[in-house]
PDB file of C-alpha atoms in Angstrom:
ATOM      1  CA  UNK A1357       6.127 -12.213  -8.108  1.00 37.00           C
ATOM      2  CA  UNK A1358       4.753  -9.365  -6.030  1.00 38.00           C
ATOM      3  CA  UNK A1359       6.649  -7.228  -3.564  1.00 40.00           C
ATOM      4  CA  UNK A1360       3.991  -5.707  -1.346  1.00 39.00           C
ATOM      5  CA  UNK A1361       4.906  -3.793   1.775  1.00 46.00           C
ATOM      6  CA  UNK A1362       3.326  -1.557   4.342  1.00 43.00           C
ATOM      7  CA  UNK A1363       5.392   1.449   3.238  1.00 48.00           C
ATOM      8  CA  UNK A1364       4.269   1.054  -0.366  1.00 49.00           C
ATOM      9  CA  UNK A1365       0.602   0.732   0.638  1.00 56.00           C
ATOM     10  CA  UNK A1366       0.814   3.801   2.872  1.00 55.00           C
ATOM     11  CA  UNK A1367       2.415   5.719   0.026  1.00 56.00           C
ATOM     12  CA  UNK A1368      -0.720   5.406  -2.117  1.00 63.00           C
ATOM     13  CA  UNK A1369      -2.733   8.088  -0.343  1.00 65.00           C
ATOM     14  CA  UNK A1370      -1.890  11.794   0.005  1.00 70.00           C
ATOM     15  CA  UNK A1371      -0.236  13.446   1.804  1.00 75.00           C
ATOM     16  CA  UNK A1372       1.732  10.312   2.697  1.00 71.00           C
ATOM     17  CA  UNK A1373       2.210   9.486  -0.990  1.00 74.00           C
ATOM     18  CA  UNK A1374       3.868  12.879  -1.593  1.00 80.00           C
ATOM     19  CA  UNK A1375       6.232  12.450   1.349  1.00 83.00           C
ATOM     20  CA  UNK A1376       7.010   8.866   0.362  1.00 80.00           C
ATOM     21  CA  UNK A1377       7.817   9.901  -3.222  1.00 83.00           C
ATOM     22  CA  UNK A1378      10.073  12.718  -2.069  1.00 88.00           C
ATOM     23  CA  UNK A1379      11.961  10.490   0.363  1.00 88.00           C
ATOM     24  CA  UNK A1380      12.476   7.811  -2.291  1.00 88.00           C
ATOM     25  CA  UNK A1381      13.714  10.354  -4.848  1.00 90.00           C
ATOM     26  CA  UNK A1382      16.211  11.862  -2.406  1.00 93.00           C
ATOM     27  CA  UNK A1383      17.387   8.418  -1.314  1.00 91.00           C
ATOM     28  CA  UNK A1384      17.843   7.358  -4.940  1.00 92.00           C
ATOM     29  CA  UNK A1385      19.905  10.480  -5.700  1.00 94.00           C
ATOM     30  CA  UNK A1386      22.068  10.034  -2.600  1.00 93.00           C
ATOM     31  CA  UNK A1387      22.615   6.363  -3.424  1.00 92.00           C
ATOM     32  CA  UNK A1388      23.543   7.169  -7.017  1.00 95.00           C
ATOM     33  CA  UNK A1389      26.134   9.736  -5.894  1.00 93.00           C
ATOM     34  CA  UNK A1390      27.582   7.246  -3.412  1.00 93.00           C
ATOM     35  CA  UNK A1391      27.791   4.586  -6.136  1.00 93.00           C
ATOM     36  CA  UNK A1392      29.659   6.966  -8.456  1.00 93.00           C
ATOM     37  CA  UNK A1393      32.119   7.907  -5.706  1.00 92.00           C
ATOM     38  CA  UNK A1394      32.701   4.231  -4.986  1.00 92.00           C
ATOM     39  CA  UNK A1395      33.343   3.615  -8.687  1.00 93.00           C
ATOM     40  CA  UNK A1396      35.899   6.445  -8.781  1.00 91.00           C
ATOM     41  CA  UNK A1397      37.591   5.103  -5.651  1.00 90.00           C
ATOM     42  CA  UNK A1398      38.059   1.635  -7.180  1.00 90.00           C
ATOM     43  CA  UNK A1399      38.753   2.731 -10.759  1.00 88.00           C
ATOM     44  CA  UNK A1400      42.546   2.419 -10.592  1.00 85.00           C
ATOM     45  CA  UNK A1401      42.753  -0.218  -7.852  1.00 86.00           C
ATOM     46  CA  UNK A1402      40.864  -3.165  -9.319  1.00 86.00           C
ATOM     47  CA  UNK A1403      42.606  -5.678 -11.564  1.00 84.00           C
ATOM     48  CA  UNK A1404      39.295  -6.534 -13.275  1.00 86.00           C
ATOM     49  CA  UNK A1405      37.722  -3.217 -14.373  1.00 88.00           C
ATOM     50  CA  UNK A1406      34.582  -4.895 -15.691  1.00 92.00           C
ATOM     51  CA  UNK A1407      33.594  -5.795 -12.134  1.00 92.00           C
ATOM     52  CA  UNK A1408      33.577  -2.124 -11.212  1.00 92.00           C
ATOM     53  CA  UNK A1409      31.615  -1.172 -14.331  1.00 94.00           C
ATOM     54  CA  UNK A1410      28.967  -3.877 -13.878  1.00 95.00           C
ATOM     55  CA  UNK A1411      28.706  -2.987 -10.204  1.00 94.00           C
ATOM     56  CA  UNK A1412      28.051   0.723 -10.737  1.00 94.00           C
ATOM     57  CA  UNK A1413      25.688   0.008 -13.649  1.00 95.00           C
ATOM     58  CA  UNK A1414      23.576  -2.391 -11.580  1.00 95.00           C
ATOM     59  CA  UNK A1415      23.412   0.026  -8.665  1.00 95.00           C
ATOM     60  CA  UNK A1416      22.458   2.925 -10.940  1.00 95.00           C
ATOM     61  CA  UNK A1417      19.536   0.881 -12.281  1.00 95.00           C
ATOM     62  CA  UNK A1418      18.596  -0.045  -8.710  1.00 94.00           C
ATOM     63  CA  UNK A1419      18.507   3.663  -7.788  1.00 94.00           C
ATOM     64  CA  UNK A1420      16.293   4.327 -10.798  1.00 95.00           C
ATOM     65  CA  UNK A1421      14.037   1.544  -9.536  1.00 92.00           C
ATOM     66  CA  UNK A1422      13.703   3.428  -6.249  1.00 91.00           C
ATOM     67  CA  UNK A1423      12.282   6.434  -8.099  1.00 91.00           C
ATOM     68  CA  UNK A1424       9.776   4.130  -9.822  1.00 90.00           C
ATOM     69  CA  UNK A1425       8.686   2.695  -6.465  1.00 87.00           C
ATOM     70  CA  UNK A1426       8.236   6.185  -5.036  1.00 82.00           C
ATOM     71  CA  UNK A1427       6.407   7.777  -7.957  1.00 85.00           C
ATOM     72  CA  UNK A1428       4.192   4.935  -9.217  1.00 83.00           C
ATOM     73  CA  UNK A1429       1.698   3.934  -6.522  1.00 75.00           C
ATOM     74  CA  UNK A1430       0.962   0.277  -5.926  1.00 70.00           C
ATOM     75  CA  UNK A1431      -2.836   0.465  -6.238  1.00 70.00           C
ATOM     76  CA  UNK A1432      -2.782   2.682  -9.332  1.00 72.00           C
ATOM     77  CA  UNK A1433       0.054   1.154 -11.383  1.00 74.00           C
ATOM     78  CA  UNK A1434       0.846  -2.076  -9.619  1.00 74.00           C
ATOM     79  CA  UNK A1435       2.838  -3.717 -12.401  1.00 86.00           C
ATOM     80  CA  UNK A1436       5.207  -0.757 -12.842  1.00 87.00           C
ATOM     81  CA  UNK A1437       5.545  -0.488  -9.073  1.00 82.00           C
ATOM     82  CA  UNK A1438       6.480  -4.159  -8.795  1.00 85.00           C
ATOM     83  CA  UNK A1439       9.027  -3.826 -11.622  1.00 90.00           C
ATOM     84  CA  UNK A1440      10.657  -0.907  -9.794  1.00 88.00           C
ATOM     85  CA  UNK A1441      10.745  -2.891  -6.550  1.00 87.00           C
ATOM     86  CA  UNK A1442      12.299  -5.855  -8.319  1.00 90.00           C
ATOM     87  CA  UNK A1443      14.940  -3.538  -9.822  1.00 92.00           C
ATOM     88  CA  UNK A1444      15.679  -2.012  -6.429  1.00 91.00           C
ATOM     89  CA  UNK A1445      15.901  -5.193  -4.374  1.00 91.00           C
ATOM     90  CA  UNK A1446      17.210  -7.522  -7.090  1.00 92.00           C
ATOM     91  CA  UNK A1447      19.980  -5.352  -8.512  1.00 94.00           C
ATOM     92  CA  UNK A1448      20.646  -3.850  -5.091  1.00 93.00           C
ATOM     93  CA  UNK A1449      21.332  -7.324  -3.719  1.00 94.00           C
ATOM     94  CA  UNK A1450      23.595  -8.080  -6.683  1.00 95.00           C
ATOM     95  CA  UNK A1451      25.485  -4.849  -5.967  1.00 95.00           C
ATOM     96  CA  UNK A1452      25.991  -5.874  -2.326  1.00 95.00           C
ATOM     97  CA  UNK A1453      27.460  -9.258  -3.265  1.00 96.00           C
ATOM     98  CA  UNK A1454      29.722  -7.720  -5.918  1.00 95.00           C
ATOM     99  CA  UNK A1455      30.975  -5.020  -3.579  1.00 95.00           C
ATOM    100  CA  UNK A1456      31.711  -7.620  -0.912  1.00 94.00           C
ATOM    101  CA  UNK A1457      33.850  -9.566  -3.369  1.00 94.00           C
ATOM    102  CA  UNK A1458      35.525  -6.398  -4.679  1.00 93.00           C
ATOM    103  CA  UNK A1459      36.344  -5.326  -1.125  1.00 92.00           C
ATOM    104  CA  UNK A1460      38.130  -8.610  -0.550  1.00 91.00           C
ATOM    105  CA  UNK A1461      40.044  -8.285  -3.844  1.00 90.00           C
ATOM    106  CA  UNK A1462      41.169  -4.690  -3.371  1.00 90.00           C
ATOM    107  CA  UNK A1463      42.030  -4.949   0.352  1.00 85.00           C
ATOM    108  CA  UNK A1464      42.321  -1.196   0.769  1.00 84.00           C
ATOM    109  CA  UNK A1465      44.748  -0.204   3.550  1.00 83.00           C
ATOM    110  CA  UNK A1466      44.829  -3.874   4.652  1.00 83.00           C
ATOM    111  CA  UNK A1467      41.281  -3.467   5.966  1.00 84.00           C
ATOM    112  CA  UNK A1468      39.648  -5.374   3.128  1.00 83.00           C
ATOM    113  CA  UNK A1469      39.350  -8.761   4.815  1.00 88.00           C
ATOM    114  CA  UNK A1470      37.560  -7.517   7.942  1.00 90.00           C
ATOM    115  CA  UNK A1471      35.267  -5.192   5.980  1.00 92.00           C
ATOM    116  CA  UNK A1472      34.567  -7.889   3.373  1.00 92.00           C
ATOM    117  CA  UNK A1473      33.470 -10.371   6.050  1.00 94.00           C
ATOM    118  CA  UNK A1474      30.954  -7.897   7.460  1.00 94.00           C
ATOM    119  CA  UNK A1475      29.668  -7.106   3.975  1.00 95.00           C
ATOM    120  CA  UNK A1476      29.316 -10.771   3.078  1.00 96.00           C
ATOM    121  CA  UNK A1477      27.269 -11.293   6.247  1.00 96.00           C
ATOM    122  CA  UNK A1478      25.078  -8.294   5.422  1.00 95.00           C
ATOM    123  CA  UNK A1479      24.625  -9.527   1.848  1.00 95.00           C
ATOM    124  CA  UNK A1480      23.576 -12.932   3.148  1.00 95.00           C
ATOM    125  CA  UNK A1481      21.110 -11.278   5.549  1.00 94.00           C
ATOM    126  CA  UNK A1482      19.642  -9.195   2.702  1.00 93.00           C
ATOM    127  CA  UNK A1483      19.238 -12.282   0.530  1.00 93.00           C
ATOM    128  CA  UNK A1484      17.640 -14.192   3.410  1.00 93.00           C
ATOM    129  CA  UNK A1485      15.166 -11.358   4.024  1.00 89.00           C
ATOM    130  CA  UNK A1486      14.110 -11.390   0.363  1.00 88.00           C
ATOM    131  CA  UNK A1487      13.545 -15.154   0.474  1.00 88.00           C
ATOM    132  CA  UNK A1488      11.614 -14.991   3.750  1.00 86.00           C
ATOM    133  CA  UNK A1489       9.526 -12.075   2.530  1.00 81.00           C
ATOM    134  CA  UNK A1490       8.378 -14.044  -0.492  1.00 80.00           C
ATOM    135  CA  UNK A1491       7.752 -17.145   1.591  1.00 80.00           C
ATOM    136  CA  UNK A1492       5.727 -15.277   4.231  1.00 77.00           C
ATOM    137  CA  UNK A1493       3.684 -13.096   1.887  1.00 71.00           C
ATOM    138  CA  UNK A1494       0.898 -15.713   1.815  1.00 72.00           C
ATOM    139  CA  UNK A1495       0.530 -15.618   5.619  1.00 72.00           C
ATOM    140  CA  UNK A1496      -2.122 -13.050   6.659  1.00 63.00           C
ATOM    141  CA  UNK A1497       0.082 -11.431   9.282  1.00 63.00           C
ATOM    142  CA  UNK A1498       2.736  -8.720   9.438  1.00 68.00           C
ATOM    143  CA  UNK A1499       5.709 -11.086   9.094  1.00 70.00           C
ATOM    144  CA  UNK A1500       6.290 -10.165   5.449  1.00 71.00           C
ATOM    145  CA  UNK A1501       6.284  -6.474   6.325  1.00 74.00           C
ATOM    146  CA  UNK A1502       8.814  -7.065   9.097  1.00 80.00           C
ATOM    147  CA  UNK A1503      11.083  -8.829   6.617  1.00 82.00           C
ATOM    148  CA  UNK A1504      10.807  -5.901   4.237  1.00 81.00           C
ATOM    149  CA  UNK A1505      11.744  -3.362   6.894  1.00 83.00           C
ATOM    150  CA  UNK A1506      14.627  -5.576   8.042  1.00 88.00           C
ATOM    151  CA  UNK A1507      15.733  -5.755   4.403  1.00 88.00           C
ATOM    152  CA  UNK A1508      15.756  -1.967   4.136  1.00 88.00           C
ATOM    153  CA  UNK A1509      17.694  -1.629   7.388  1.00 92.00           C
ATOM    154  CA  UNK A1510      20.332  -4.108   6.215  1.00 93.00           C
ATOM    155  CA  UNK A1511      20.672  -2.160   2.968  1.00 92.00           C
ATOM    156  CA  UNK A1512      21.241   1.058   4.891  1.00 92.00           C
ATOM    157  CA  UNK A1513      23.809  -0.580   7.157  1.00 94.00           C
ATOM    158  CA  UNK A1514      25.615  -1.976   4.114  1.00 95.00           C
ATOM    159  CA  UNK A1515      25.799   1.452   2.491  1.00 93.00           C
ATOM    160  CA  UNK A1516      27.044   2.881   5.768  1.00 92.00           C
ATOM    161  CA  UNK A1517      30.063   0.559   5.696  1.00 92.00           C
ATOM    162  CA  UNK A1518      31.464   2.564   2.775  1.00 92.00           C
ATOM    163  CA  UNK A1519      32.460   5.238   5.289  1.00 90.00           C
ATOM    164  CA  UNK A1520      35.225   2.899   6.438  1.00 89.00           C
ATOM    165  CA  UNK A1521      36.974   3.195   3.060  1.00 87.00           C
ATOM    166  CA  UNK A1522      35.832   6.686   2.074  1.00 88.00           C
ATOM    167  CA  UNK A1523      37.801   8.121   4.980  1.00 85.00           C
ATOM    168  CA  UNK A1524      41.014   7.242   3.105  1.00 80.00           C
ATOM    169  CA  UNK A1525      40.013   9.228  -0.009  1.00 80.00           C
ATOM    170  CA  UNK A1526      39.491  12.858  -0.876  1.00 79.00           C
ATOM    171  CA  UNK A1527      37.137  13.848  -3.680  1.00 77.00           C
ATOM    172  CA  UNK A1528      37.580  17.279  -5.278  1.00 78.00           C
ATOM    173  CA  UNK A1529      35.254  18.949  -7.754  1.00 78.00           C
ATOM    174  CA  UNK A1530      37.110  21.137 -10.270  1.00 81.00           C
ATOM    175  CA  UNK A1531      35.222  23.698 -12.371  1.00 81.00           C
ATOM    176  CA  UNK A1532      36.970  25.234 -15.401  1.00 79.00           C
ATOM    177  CA  UNK A1533      35.834  27.696 -18.024  1.00 78.00           C
ATOM    178  CA  UNK A1534      36.113  25.741 -21.263  1.00 71.00           C
ATOM    179  CA  UNK A1535      36.065  28.873 -23.485  1.00 62.00           C
ATOM    180  CA  UNK A1536      38.796  30.570 -21.506  1.00 53.00           C
ATOM    181  CA  UNK A1537      40.759  27.322 -21.321  1.00 50.00           C
ATOM    182  CA  UNK A1538      40.710  26.933 -25.102  1.00 51.00           C
ATOM    183  CA  UNK A1539      41.446  30.620 -25.705  1.00 50.00           C
ATOM    184  CA  UNK A1540      44.809  30.446 -23.908  1.00 48.00           C
ATOM    185  CA  UNK A1541      46.558  28.321 -26.564  1.00 53.00           C
ATOM    186  CA  UNK A1542      45.044  30.478 -29.299  1.00 52.00           C
ATOM    187  CA  UNK A1543      46.175  33.678 -27.617  1.00 49.00           C
ATOM    188  CA  UNK A1544      49.673  32.323 -27.033  1.00 54.00           C
ATOM    189  CA  UNK A1545      49.828  31.160 -30.657  1.00 56.00           C
ATOM    190  CA  UNK A1546      48.785  34.572 -31.919  1.00 55.00           C
ATOM    191  CA  UNK A1547      51.331  36.233 -29.636  1.00 54.00           C
ATOM    192  CA  UNK A1548      54.061  33.929 -30.984  1.00 58.00           C
ATOM    193  CA  UNK A1549      53.080  34.754 -34.593  1.00 57.00           C
ATOM    194  CA  UNK A1550      53.281  38.459 -33.839  1.00 50.00           C
ATOM    195  CA  UNK A1551      56.708  38.061 -32.269  1.00 54.00           C
ATOM    196  CA  UNK A1552      57.943  36.094 -35.300  1.00 54.00           C
ATOM    197  CA  UNK A1553      56.538  38.726 -37.686  1.00 52.00           C
ATOM    198  CA  UNK A1554      58.207  41.489 -35.668  1.00 49.00           C
ATOM    199  CA  UNK A1555      61.534  39.611 -35.781  1.00 49.00           C
ATOM    200  CA  UNK A1556      61.303  39.140 -39.558  1.00 45.00           C
ATOM    201  CA  UNK A1557      60.444  42.837 -40.011  1.00 44.00           C
ATOM    202  CA  UNK A1558      63.451  43.897 -37.940  1.00 47.00           C
ATOM    203  CA  UNK A1559      65.758  41.599 -39.938  1.00 42.00           C
ATOM    204  CA  UNK A1560      64.456  43.012 -43.222  1.00 50.00           C
ATOM    205  CA  UNK A1561      64.949  46.569 -41.985  1.00 47.00           C
ATOM    206  CA  UNK A1562      68.477  45.765 -40.815  1.00 43.00           C
ATOM    207  CA  UNK A1563      69.400  44.185 -44.179  1.00 49.00           C
ATOM    208  CA  UNK A1564      68.047  47.240 -46.024  1.00 51.00           C
ATOM    209  CA  UNK A1565      70.138  49.584 -43.893  1.00 50.00           C
ATOM    210  CA  UNK A1566      73.263  47.528 -44.502  1.00 43.00           C
ATOM    211  CA  UNK A1567      72.592  47.508 -48.222  1.00 51.00           C
ATOM    212  CA  UNK A1568      72.281  51.308 -48.300  1.00 50.00           C
ATOM    213  CA  UNK A1569      75.471  51.717 -46.275  1.00 50.00           C
ATOM    214  CA  UNK A1570      77.454  49.510 -48.651  1.00 49.00           C
TER     215      UNK A1570
END
């Protein structure tokens, strides 16, 4: 099964290959970050946690497949390129279907049903484009390439629908000094030991003075 597209063929020759690789790497990184944020958003809201784990794992592999597509040219390493494309489109499609179902299950802010319907339609369109692309690849025209570009556009639209639910969440990044954080309990413990030693010393001194007075 070969996934051959105009963008991949263009990306075999410099300087287009350099630009294509850079764009794919940046897109893979952005997609991976978005997948992690989506996982965090659903972590405590889903009654079946394994759905969330499988979903983020499949999308992470799909993002890794994007880097393979961008960095391994079709004419030079065709087999590796095709494996990366299969990872991107195959697992990416699985991620779309899973997220559509998860959206319906979670129903965040009572918007889940409307958003889920749109995502199910987009997932069906993505699946249809993959089927048509494989069916039209034998025809010596540009129909297969059009299906591939439509597939990419539907993927981008699907990822854009996450903005509907991300607007209800706030993500904060907290940076702490681990050495300083661990030194606080030690310092407080040492301070407490010194206070206890000082108290015992004062009691011993007081008992000695009373003994001399008697």
